PDB file of C-alpha atoms in Angstrom:
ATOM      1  CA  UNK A   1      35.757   9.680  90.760  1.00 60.00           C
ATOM      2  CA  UNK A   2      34.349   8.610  87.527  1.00 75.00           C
ATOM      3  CA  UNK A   3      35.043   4.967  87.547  1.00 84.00           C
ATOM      4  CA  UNK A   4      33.489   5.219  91.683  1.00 85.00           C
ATOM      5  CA  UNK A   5      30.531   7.321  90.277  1.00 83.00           C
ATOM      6  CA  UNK A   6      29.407   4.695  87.146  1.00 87.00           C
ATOM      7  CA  UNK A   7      30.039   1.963  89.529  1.00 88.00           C
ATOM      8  CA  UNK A   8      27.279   3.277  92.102  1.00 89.00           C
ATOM      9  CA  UNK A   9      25.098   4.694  88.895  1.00 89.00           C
ATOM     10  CA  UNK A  10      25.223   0.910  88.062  1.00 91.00           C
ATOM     11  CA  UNK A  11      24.422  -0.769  90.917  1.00 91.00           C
ATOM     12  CA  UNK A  12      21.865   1.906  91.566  1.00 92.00           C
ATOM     13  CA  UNK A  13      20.760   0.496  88.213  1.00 91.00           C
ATOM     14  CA  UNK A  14      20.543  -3.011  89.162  1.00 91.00           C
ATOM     15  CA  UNK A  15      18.932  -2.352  92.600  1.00 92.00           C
ATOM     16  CA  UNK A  16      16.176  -0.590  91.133  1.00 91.00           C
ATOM     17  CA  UNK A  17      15.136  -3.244  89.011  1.00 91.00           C
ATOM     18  CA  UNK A  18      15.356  -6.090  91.950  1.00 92.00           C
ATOM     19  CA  UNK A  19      13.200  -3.523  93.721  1.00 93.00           C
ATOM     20  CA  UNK A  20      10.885  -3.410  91.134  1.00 91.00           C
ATOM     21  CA  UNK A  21      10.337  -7.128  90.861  1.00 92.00           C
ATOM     22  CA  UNK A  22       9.958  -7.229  94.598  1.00 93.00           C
ATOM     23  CA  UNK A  23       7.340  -4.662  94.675  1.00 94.00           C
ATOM     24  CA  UNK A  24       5.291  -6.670  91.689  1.00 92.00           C
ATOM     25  CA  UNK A  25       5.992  -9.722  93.730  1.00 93.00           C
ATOM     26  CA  UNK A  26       7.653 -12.059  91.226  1.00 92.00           C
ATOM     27  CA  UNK A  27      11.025 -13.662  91.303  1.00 91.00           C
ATOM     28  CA  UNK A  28      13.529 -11.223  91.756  1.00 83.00           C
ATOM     29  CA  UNK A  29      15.745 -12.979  88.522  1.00 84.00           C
ATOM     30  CA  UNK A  30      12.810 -12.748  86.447  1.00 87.00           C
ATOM     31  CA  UNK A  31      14.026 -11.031  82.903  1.00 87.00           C
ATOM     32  CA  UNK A  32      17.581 -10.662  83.510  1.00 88.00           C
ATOM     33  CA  UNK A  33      17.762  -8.591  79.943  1.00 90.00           C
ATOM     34  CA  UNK A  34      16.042  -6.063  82.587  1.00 88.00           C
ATOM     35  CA  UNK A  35      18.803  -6.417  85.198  1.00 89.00           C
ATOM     36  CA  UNK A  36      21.670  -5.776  82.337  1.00 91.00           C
ATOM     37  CA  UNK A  37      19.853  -3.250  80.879  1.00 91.00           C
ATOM     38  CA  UNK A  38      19.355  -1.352  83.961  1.00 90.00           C
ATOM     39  CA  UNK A  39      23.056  -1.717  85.242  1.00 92.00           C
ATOM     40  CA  UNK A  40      24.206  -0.487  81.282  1.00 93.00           C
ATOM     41  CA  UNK A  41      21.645   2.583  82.251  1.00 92.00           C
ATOM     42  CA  UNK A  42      22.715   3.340  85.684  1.00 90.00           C
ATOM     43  CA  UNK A  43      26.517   3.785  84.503  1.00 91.00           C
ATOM     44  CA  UNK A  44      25.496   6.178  81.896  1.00 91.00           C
ATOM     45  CA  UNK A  45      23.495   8.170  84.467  1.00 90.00           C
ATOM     46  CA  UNK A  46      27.019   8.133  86.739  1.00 87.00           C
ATOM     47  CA  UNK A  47      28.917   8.772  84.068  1.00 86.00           C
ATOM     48  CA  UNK A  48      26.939  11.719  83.200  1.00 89.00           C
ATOM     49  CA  UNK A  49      26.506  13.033  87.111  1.00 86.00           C
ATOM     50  CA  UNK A  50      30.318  13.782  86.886  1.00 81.00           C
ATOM     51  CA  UNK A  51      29.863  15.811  82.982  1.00 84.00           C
ATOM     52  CA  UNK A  52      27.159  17.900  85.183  1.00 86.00           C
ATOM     53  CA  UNK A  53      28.573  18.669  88.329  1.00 82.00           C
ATOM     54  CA  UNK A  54      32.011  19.792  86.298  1.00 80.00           C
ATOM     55  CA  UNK A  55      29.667  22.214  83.893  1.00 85.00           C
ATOM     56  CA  UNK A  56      27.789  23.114  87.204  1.00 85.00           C
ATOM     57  CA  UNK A  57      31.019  24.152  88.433  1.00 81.00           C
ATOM     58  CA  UNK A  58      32.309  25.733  86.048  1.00 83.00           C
ATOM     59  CA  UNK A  59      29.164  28.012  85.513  1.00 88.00           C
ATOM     60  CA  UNK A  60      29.818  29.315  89.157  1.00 86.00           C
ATOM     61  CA  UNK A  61      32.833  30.471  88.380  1.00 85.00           C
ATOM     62  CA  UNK A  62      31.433  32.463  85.151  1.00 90.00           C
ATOM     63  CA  UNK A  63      28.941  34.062  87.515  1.00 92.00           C
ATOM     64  CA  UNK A  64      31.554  34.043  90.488  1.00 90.00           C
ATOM     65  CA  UNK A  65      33.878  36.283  87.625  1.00 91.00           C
ATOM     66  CA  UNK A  66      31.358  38.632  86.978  1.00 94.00           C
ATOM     67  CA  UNK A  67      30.493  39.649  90.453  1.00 94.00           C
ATOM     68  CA  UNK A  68      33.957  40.303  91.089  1.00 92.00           C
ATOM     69  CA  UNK A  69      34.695  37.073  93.331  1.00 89.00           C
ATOM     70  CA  UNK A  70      37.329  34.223  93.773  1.00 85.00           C
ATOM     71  CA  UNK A  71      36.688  31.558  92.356  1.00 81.00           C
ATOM     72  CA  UNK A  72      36.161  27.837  93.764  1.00 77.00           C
ATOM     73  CA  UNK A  73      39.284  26.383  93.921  1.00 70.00           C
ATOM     74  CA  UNK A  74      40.473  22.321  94.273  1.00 61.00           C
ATOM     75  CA  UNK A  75      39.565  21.309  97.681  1.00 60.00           C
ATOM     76  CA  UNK A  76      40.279  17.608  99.678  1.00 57.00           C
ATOM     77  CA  UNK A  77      37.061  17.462 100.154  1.00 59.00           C
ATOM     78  CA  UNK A  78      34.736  14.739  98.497  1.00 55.00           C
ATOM     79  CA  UNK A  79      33.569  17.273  95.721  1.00 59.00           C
ATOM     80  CA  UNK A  80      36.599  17.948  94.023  1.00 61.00           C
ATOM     81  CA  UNK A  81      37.058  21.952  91.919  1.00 60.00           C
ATOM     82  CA  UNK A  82      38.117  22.814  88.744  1.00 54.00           C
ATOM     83  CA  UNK A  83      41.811  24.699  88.923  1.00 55.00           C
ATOM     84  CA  UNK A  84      40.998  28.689  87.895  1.00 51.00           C
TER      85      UNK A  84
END
């Protein structure tokens, strides 16, 4: 999932800075440092959405632990669970 994840943080990126040119009404190529810059920015951010979610996850099942439960095992689903 990371590659998938900084792929769609980039052209999240890159969509949000064409949408910002739109909105201000001047060529949508105008500074294409911008449009880099944004895409470089955007695959950090997905990049760093999968460091969360696994820390996320792995907090539950501190707090799962404590309280005596399971905890959240791998599933097929599109979130995929650390191994206990």
């Amino acid at each position: 999932m990371g590659l998938g994840s900084v792929l769609v943080g980039g052209f999240s990126g890159l969509s949000i800075q064409f949408m910002s040119n739109a909105i201000r009404k001047v060529p949508l190529s105008r500074e294409p440092w911008n449009h880099v810059g944004m895409f470089i920015l955007g695959c950090w951010a997905g990049n760093q959405y999968c460091k969360v979610e696994e820390q996320l996850v792995d907090d539950i099942n501190e707090l799962r632990a404590e309280r005596g439960m399971p905890p959240m095992i791998v599933t097929k689903g599109w979130i995929k669970y650390s191994n206990p």
